[in-house]
PDB file of C-alpha atoms in Angstrom:
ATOM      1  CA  UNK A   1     106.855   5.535 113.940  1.00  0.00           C
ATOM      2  CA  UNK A   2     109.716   6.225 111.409  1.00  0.00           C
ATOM      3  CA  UNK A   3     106.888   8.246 109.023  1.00  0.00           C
ATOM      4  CA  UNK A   4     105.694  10.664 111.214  1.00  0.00           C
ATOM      5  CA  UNK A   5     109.333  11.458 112.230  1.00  0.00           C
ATOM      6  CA  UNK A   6     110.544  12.131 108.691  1.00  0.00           C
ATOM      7  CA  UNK A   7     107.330  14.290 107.870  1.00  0.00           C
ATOM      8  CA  UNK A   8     108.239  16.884 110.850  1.00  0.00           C
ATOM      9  CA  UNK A   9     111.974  16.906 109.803  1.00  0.00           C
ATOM     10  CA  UNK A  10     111.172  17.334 106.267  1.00  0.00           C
ATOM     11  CA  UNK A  11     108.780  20.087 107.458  1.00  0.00           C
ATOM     12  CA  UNK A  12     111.187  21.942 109.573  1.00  0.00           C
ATOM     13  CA  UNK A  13     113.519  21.837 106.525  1.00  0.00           C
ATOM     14  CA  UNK A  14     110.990  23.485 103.947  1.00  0.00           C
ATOM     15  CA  UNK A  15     110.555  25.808 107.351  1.00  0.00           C
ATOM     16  CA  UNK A  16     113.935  27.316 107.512  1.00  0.00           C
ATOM     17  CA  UNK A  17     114.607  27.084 103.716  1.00  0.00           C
ATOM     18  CA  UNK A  18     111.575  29.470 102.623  1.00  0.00           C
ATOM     19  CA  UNK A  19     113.372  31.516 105.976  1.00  0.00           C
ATOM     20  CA  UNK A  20     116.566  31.886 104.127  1.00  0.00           C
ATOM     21  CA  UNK A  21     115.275  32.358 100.770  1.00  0.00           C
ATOM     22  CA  UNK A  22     113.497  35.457 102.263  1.00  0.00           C
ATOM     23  CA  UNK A  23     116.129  36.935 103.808  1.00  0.00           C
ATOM     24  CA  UNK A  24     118.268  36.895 100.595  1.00  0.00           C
ATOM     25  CA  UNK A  25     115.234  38.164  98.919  1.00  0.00           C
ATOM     26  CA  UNK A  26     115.343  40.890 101.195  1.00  0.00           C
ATOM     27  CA  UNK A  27     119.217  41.772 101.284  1.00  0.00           C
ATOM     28  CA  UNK A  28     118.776  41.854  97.159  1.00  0.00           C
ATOM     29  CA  UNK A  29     116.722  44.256  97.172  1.00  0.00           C
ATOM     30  CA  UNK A  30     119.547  46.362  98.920  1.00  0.00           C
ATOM     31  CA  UNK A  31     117.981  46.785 102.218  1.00  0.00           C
ATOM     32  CA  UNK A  32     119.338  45.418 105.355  1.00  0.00           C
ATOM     33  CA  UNK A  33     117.280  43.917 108.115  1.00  0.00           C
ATOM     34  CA  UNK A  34     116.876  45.935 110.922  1.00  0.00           C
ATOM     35  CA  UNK A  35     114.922  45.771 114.563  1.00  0.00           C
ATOM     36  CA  UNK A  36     116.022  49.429 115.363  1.00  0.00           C
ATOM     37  CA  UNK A  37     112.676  51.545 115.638  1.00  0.00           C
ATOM     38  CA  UNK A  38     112.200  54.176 112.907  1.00  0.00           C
ATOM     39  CA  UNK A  39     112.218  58.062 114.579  1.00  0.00           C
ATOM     40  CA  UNK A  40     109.052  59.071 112.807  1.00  0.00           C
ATOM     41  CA  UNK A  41     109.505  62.314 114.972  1.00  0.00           C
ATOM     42  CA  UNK A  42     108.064  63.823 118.751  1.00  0.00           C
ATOM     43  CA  UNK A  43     105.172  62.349 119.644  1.00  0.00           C
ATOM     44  CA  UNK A  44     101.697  64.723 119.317  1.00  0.00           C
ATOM     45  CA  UNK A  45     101.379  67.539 122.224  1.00  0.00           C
ATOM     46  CA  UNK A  46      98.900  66.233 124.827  1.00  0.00           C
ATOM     47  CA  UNK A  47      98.526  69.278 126.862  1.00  0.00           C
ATOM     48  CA  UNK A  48      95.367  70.742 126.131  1.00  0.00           C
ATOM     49  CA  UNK A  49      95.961  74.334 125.992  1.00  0.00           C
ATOM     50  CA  UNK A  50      92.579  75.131 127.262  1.00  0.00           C
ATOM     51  CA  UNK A  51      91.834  76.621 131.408  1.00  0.00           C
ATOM     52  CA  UNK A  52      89.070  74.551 132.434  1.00  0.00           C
ATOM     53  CA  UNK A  53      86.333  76.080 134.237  1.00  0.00           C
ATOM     54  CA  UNK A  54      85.951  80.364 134.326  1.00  0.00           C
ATOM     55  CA  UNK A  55      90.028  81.452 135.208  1.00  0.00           C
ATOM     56  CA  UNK A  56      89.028  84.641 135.852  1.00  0.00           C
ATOM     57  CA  UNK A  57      87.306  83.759 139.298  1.00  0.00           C
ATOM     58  CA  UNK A  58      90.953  83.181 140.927  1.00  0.00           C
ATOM     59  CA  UNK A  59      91.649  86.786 139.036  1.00  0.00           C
ATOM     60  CA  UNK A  60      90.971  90.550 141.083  1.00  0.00           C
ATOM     61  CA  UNK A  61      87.733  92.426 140.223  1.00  0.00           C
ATOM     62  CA  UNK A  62      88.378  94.092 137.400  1.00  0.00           C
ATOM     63  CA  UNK A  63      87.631  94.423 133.479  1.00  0.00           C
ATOM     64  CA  UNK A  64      87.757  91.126 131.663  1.00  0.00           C
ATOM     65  CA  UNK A  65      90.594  91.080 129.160  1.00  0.00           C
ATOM     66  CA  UNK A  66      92.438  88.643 126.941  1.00  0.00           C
ATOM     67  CA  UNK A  67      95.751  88.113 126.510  1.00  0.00           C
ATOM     68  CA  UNK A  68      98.208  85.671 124.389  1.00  0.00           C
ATOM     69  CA  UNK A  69     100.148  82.996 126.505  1.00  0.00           C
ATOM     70  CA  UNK A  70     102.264  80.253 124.568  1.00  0.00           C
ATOM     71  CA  UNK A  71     101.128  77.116 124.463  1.00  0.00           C
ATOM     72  CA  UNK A  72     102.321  74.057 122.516  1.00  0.00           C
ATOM     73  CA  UNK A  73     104.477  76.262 120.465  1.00  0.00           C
ATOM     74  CA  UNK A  74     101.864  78.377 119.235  1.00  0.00           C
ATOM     75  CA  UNK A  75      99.653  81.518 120.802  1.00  0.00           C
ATOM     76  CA  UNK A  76      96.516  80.757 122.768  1.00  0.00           C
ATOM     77  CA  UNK A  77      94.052  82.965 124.118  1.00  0.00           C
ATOM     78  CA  UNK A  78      93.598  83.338 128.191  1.00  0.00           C
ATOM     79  CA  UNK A  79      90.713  84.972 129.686  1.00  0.00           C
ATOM     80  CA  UNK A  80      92.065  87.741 132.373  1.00  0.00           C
ATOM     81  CA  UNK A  81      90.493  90.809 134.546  1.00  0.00           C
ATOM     82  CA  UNK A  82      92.778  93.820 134.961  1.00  0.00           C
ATOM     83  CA  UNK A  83      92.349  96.981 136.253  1.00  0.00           C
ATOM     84  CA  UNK A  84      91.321  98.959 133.025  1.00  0.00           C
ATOM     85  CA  UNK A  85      89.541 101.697 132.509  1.00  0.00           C
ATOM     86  CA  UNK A  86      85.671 100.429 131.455  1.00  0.00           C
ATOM     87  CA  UNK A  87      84.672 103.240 129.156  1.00  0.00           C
ATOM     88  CA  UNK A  88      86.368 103.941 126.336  1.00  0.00           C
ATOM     89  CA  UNK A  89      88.504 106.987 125.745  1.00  0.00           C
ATOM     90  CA  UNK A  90      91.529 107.979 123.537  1.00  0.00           C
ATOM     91  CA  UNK A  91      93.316 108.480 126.877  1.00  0.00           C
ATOM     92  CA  UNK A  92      92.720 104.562 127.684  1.00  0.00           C
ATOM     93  CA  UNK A  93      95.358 103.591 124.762  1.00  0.00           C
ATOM     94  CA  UNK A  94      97.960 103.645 127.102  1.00  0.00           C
ATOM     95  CA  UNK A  95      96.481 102.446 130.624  1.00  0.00           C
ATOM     96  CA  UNK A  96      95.118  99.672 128.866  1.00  0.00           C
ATOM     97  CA  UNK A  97      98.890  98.781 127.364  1.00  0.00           C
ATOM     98  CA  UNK A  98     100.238  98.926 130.319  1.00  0.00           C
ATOM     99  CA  UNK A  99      97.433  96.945 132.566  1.00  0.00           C
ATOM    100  CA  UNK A 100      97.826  94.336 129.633  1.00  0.00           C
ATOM    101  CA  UNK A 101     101.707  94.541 129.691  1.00  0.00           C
ATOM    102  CA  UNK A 102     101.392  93.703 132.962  1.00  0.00           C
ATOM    103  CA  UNK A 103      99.336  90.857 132.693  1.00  0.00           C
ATOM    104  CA  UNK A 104     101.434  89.010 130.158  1.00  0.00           C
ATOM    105  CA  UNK A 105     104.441  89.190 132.861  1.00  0.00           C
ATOM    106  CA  UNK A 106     102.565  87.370 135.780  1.00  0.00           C
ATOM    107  CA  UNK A 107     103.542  84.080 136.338  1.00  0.00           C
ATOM    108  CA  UNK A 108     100.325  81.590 134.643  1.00  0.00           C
ATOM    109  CA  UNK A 109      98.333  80.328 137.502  1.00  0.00           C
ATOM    110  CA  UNK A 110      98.344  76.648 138.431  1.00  0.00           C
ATOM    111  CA  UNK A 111      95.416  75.942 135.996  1.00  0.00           C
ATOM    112  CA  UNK A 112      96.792  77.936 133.235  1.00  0.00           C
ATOM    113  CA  UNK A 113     100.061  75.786 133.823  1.00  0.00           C
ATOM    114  CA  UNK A 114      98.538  72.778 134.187  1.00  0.00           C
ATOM    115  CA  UNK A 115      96.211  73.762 130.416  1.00  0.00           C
ATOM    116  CA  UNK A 116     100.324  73.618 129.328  1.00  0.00           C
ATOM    117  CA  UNK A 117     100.138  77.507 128.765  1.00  0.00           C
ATOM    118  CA  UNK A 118     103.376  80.030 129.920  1.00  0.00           C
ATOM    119  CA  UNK A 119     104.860  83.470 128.863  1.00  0.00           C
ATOM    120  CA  UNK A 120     108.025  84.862 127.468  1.00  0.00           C
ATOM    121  CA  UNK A 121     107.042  88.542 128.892  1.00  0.00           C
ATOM    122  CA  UNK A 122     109.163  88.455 131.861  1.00  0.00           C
ATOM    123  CA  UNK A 123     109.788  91.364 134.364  1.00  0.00           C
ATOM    124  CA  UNK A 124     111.528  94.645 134.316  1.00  0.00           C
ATOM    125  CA  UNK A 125     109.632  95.531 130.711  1.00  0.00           C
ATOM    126  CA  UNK A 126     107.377  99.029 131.132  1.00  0.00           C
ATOM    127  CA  UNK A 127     105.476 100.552 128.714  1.00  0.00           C
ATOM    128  CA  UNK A 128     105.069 104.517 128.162  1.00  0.00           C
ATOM    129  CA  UNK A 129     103.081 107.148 125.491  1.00  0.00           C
ATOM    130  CA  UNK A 130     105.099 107.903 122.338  1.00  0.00           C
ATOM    131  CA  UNK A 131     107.403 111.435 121.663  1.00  0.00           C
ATOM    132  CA  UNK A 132     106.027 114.032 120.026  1.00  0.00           C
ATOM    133  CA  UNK A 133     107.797 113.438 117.100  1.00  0.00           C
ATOM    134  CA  UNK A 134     106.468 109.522 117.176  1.00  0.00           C
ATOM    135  CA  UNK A 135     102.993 109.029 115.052  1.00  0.00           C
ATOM    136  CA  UNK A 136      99.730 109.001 116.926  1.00  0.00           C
ATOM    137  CA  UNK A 137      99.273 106.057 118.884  1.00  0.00           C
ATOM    138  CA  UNK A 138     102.558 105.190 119.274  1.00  0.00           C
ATOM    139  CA  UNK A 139     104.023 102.925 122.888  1.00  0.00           C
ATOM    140  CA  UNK A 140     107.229 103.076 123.924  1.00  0.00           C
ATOM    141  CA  UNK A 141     108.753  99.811 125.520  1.00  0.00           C
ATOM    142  CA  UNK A 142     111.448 100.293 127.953  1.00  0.00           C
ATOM    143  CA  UNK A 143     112.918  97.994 125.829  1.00  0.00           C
ATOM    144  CA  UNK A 144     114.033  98.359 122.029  1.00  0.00           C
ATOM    145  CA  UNK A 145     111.453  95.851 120.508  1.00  0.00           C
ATOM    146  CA  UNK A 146     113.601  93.572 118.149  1.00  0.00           C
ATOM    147  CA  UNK A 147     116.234  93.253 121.608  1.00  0.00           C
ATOM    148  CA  UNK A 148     113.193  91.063 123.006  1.00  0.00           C
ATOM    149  CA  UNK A 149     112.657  87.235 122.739  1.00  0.00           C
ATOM    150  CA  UNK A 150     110.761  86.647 119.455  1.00  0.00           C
ATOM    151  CA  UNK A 151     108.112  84.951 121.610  1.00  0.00           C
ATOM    152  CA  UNK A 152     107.948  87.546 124.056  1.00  0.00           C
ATOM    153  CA  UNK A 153     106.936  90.831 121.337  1.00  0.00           C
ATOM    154  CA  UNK A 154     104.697  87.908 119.503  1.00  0.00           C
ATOM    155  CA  UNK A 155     102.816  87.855 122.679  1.00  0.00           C
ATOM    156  CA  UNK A 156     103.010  91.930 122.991  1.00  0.00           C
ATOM    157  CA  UNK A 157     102.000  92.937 119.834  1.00  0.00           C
ATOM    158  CA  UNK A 158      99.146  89.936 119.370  1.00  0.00           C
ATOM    159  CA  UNK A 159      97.801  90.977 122.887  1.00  0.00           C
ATOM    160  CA  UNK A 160      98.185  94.702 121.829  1.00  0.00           C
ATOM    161  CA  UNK A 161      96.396  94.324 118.564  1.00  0.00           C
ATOM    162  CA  UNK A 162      93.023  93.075 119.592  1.00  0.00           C
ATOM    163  CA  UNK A 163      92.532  95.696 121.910  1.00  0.00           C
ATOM    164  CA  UNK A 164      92.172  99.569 122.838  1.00  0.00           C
ATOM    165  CA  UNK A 165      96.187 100.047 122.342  1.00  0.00           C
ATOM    166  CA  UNK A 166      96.201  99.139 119.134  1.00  0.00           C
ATOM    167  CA  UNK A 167      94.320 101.271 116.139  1.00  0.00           C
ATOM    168  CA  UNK A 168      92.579  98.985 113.362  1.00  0.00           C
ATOM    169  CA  UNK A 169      95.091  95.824 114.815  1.00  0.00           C
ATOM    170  CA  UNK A 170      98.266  97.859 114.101  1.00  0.00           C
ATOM    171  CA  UNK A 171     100.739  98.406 117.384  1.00  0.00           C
ATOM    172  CA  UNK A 172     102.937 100.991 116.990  1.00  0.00           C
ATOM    173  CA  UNK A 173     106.242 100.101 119.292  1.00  0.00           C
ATOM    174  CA  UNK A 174     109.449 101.720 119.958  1.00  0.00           C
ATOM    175  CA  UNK A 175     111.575 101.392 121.984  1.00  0.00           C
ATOM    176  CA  UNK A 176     114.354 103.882 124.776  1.00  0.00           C
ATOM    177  CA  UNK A 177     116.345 104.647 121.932  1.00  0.00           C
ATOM    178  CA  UNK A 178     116.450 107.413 119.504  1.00  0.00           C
ATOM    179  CA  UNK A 179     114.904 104.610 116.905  1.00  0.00           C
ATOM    180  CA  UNK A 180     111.540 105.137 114.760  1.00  0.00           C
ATOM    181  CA  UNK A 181     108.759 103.211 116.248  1.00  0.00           C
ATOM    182  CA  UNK A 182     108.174 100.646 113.977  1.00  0.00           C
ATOM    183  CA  UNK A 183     104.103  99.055 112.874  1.00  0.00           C
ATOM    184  CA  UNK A 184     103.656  95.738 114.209  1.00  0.00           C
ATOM    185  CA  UNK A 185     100.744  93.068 112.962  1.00  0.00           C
ATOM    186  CA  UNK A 186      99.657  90.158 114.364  1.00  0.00           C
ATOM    187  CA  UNK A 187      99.200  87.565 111.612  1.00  0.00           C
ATOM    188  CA  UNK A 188      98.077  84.014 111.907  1.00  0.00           C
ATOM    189  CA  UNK A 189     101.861  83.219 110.777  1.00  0.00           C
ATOM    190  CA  UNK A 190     102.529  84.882 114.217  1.00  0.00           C
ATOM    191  CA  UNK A 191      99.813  83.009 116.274  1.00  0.00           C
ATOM    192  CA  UNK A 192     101.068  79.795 114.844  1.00  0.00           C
ATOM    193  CA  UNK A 193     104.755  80.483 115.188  1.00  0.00           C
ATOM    194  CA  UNK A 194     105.451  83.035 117.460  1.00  0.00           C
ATOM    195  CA  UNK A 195     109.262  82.146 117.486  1.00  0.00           C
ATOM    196  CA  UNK A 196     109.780  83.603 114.141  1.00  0.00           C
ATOM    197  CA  UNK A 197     109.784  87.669 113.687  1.00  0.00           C
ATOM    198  CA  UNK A 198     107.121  89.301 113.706  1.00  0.00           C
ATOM    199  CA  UNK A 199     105.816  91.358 110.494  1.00  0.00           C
ATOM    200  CA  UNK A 200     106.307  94.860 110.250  1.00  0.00           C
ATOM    201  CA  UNK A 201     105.304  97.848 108.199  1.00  0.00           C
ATOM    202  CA  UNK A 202     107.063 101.293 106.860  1.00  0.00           C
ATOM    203  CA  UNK A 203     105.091 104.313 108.737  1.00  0.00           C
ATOM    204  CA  UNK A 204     104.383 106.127 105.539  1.00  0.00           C
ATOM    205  CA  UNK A 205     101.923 108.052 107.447  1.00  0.00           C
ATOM    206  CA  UNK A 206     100.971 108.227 110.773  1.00  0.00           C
ATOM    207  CA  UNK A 207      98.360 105.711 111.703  1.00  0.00           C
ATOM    208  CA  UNK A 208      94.789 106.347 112.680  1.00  0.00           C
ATOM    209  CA  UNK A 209      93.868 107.626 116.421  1.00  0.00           C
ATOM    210  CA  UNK A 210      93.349 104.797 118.724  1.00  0.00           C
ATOM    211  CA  UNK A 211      89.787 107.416 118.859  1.00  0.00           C
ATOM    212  CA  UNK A 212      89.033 106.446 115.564  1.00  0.00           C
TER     213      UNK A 212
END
């Protein structure tokens, strides 16, 4: 009976000694044992930044547009209709900015919420035709441009740019002031970070007709 006894305590020993030597091997190696959870940063966005099923059914008649919401820190496209002129017309620059404007300002529906998208456009923000000093094609915010949320004139000038305000993806925007309007792009740098400025361009010359 005495054997078996001395094997488990001479087990148990060679147990807790090759336990010790590896903690010293670890402390020599300058590193301290820890249980505290390494931050390896937020975990990935799970919202899926996507409307599910056709949004536009909840929407008035109208014209189907798109427009830039924010979602998971970046821009996403969101099917819309608005009350837009259907044919096309040099005059429709500005109806269309402001039907568009308008747009980006309504709260997202529940589905658009739920998808994770929301806007930075809030209310009180118009939209008129340029002076007749300003280039052709130029929109006047009620607002001086660079005053707004960078998120907010990332989702104006993306919005703008793919469609009949814009001319060849360039948006032309000034503001109340006695400022130049200033050329506006949307870049994929803007899409995926709409919380930094957005890029802009000297107006050399005046930029094409939104006819063109």
């Amino acid at each position: 009976m005495t054997r078996p006894v001395r094997h488990r305590r001479r087990a148990g020993a060679l147990t807790g000694l090759a336990a010790l030597l590896g903690t010293l091997a670890f402390a020599g190696c300058g590193i301290r044992p820890t249980q505290v959870p390494v931050d390896a940063g937020p975990a990935p966005s799970r919202v899926p930044c996507e409307v599910s099923g056709d949004n536009r059914s909840a929407q008035p008649q109208g014209v189907p547009v798109r427009i830039y919401l924010v979602c998971a820190s970046q821009l996403s496209l969101v099917d819309r209709t608005a009350d837009i002129p259907a044919a096309k017309s040099p005059a429709d620059a500005l109806r269309t900015a402001q039907a568009l404007l308008a747009e980006l300002q309504k709260e997202p529906s529940s589905a658009e919420r739920e998808a994770g998208f929301a806007t930075y456009v809030r209310g009180g923000i118009s939209v008129g035709g340029g002076r007749a000093s300003d280039p052709a094609g130029t929109l006047r915010l009620s607002r001086q441009p660079e005053d707004l949320p960078a998120a907010a004139l990332s989702q104006i000038v993306c919005t703008f740019a793919e469609s009949r305000a814009a001319s060849a993806g360039v948006v032309v925007l000034g503001g109340p002031g006695a400022y130049a309007p200033r050329a506006y792009e949307c870049t994929g740098v803007t899409r995926d970070r709409p919380a930094e400025p957005v890029p802009t361009h000297p107006l050399t010359s005046p930029p094409p007709s939104p006819s063109a």
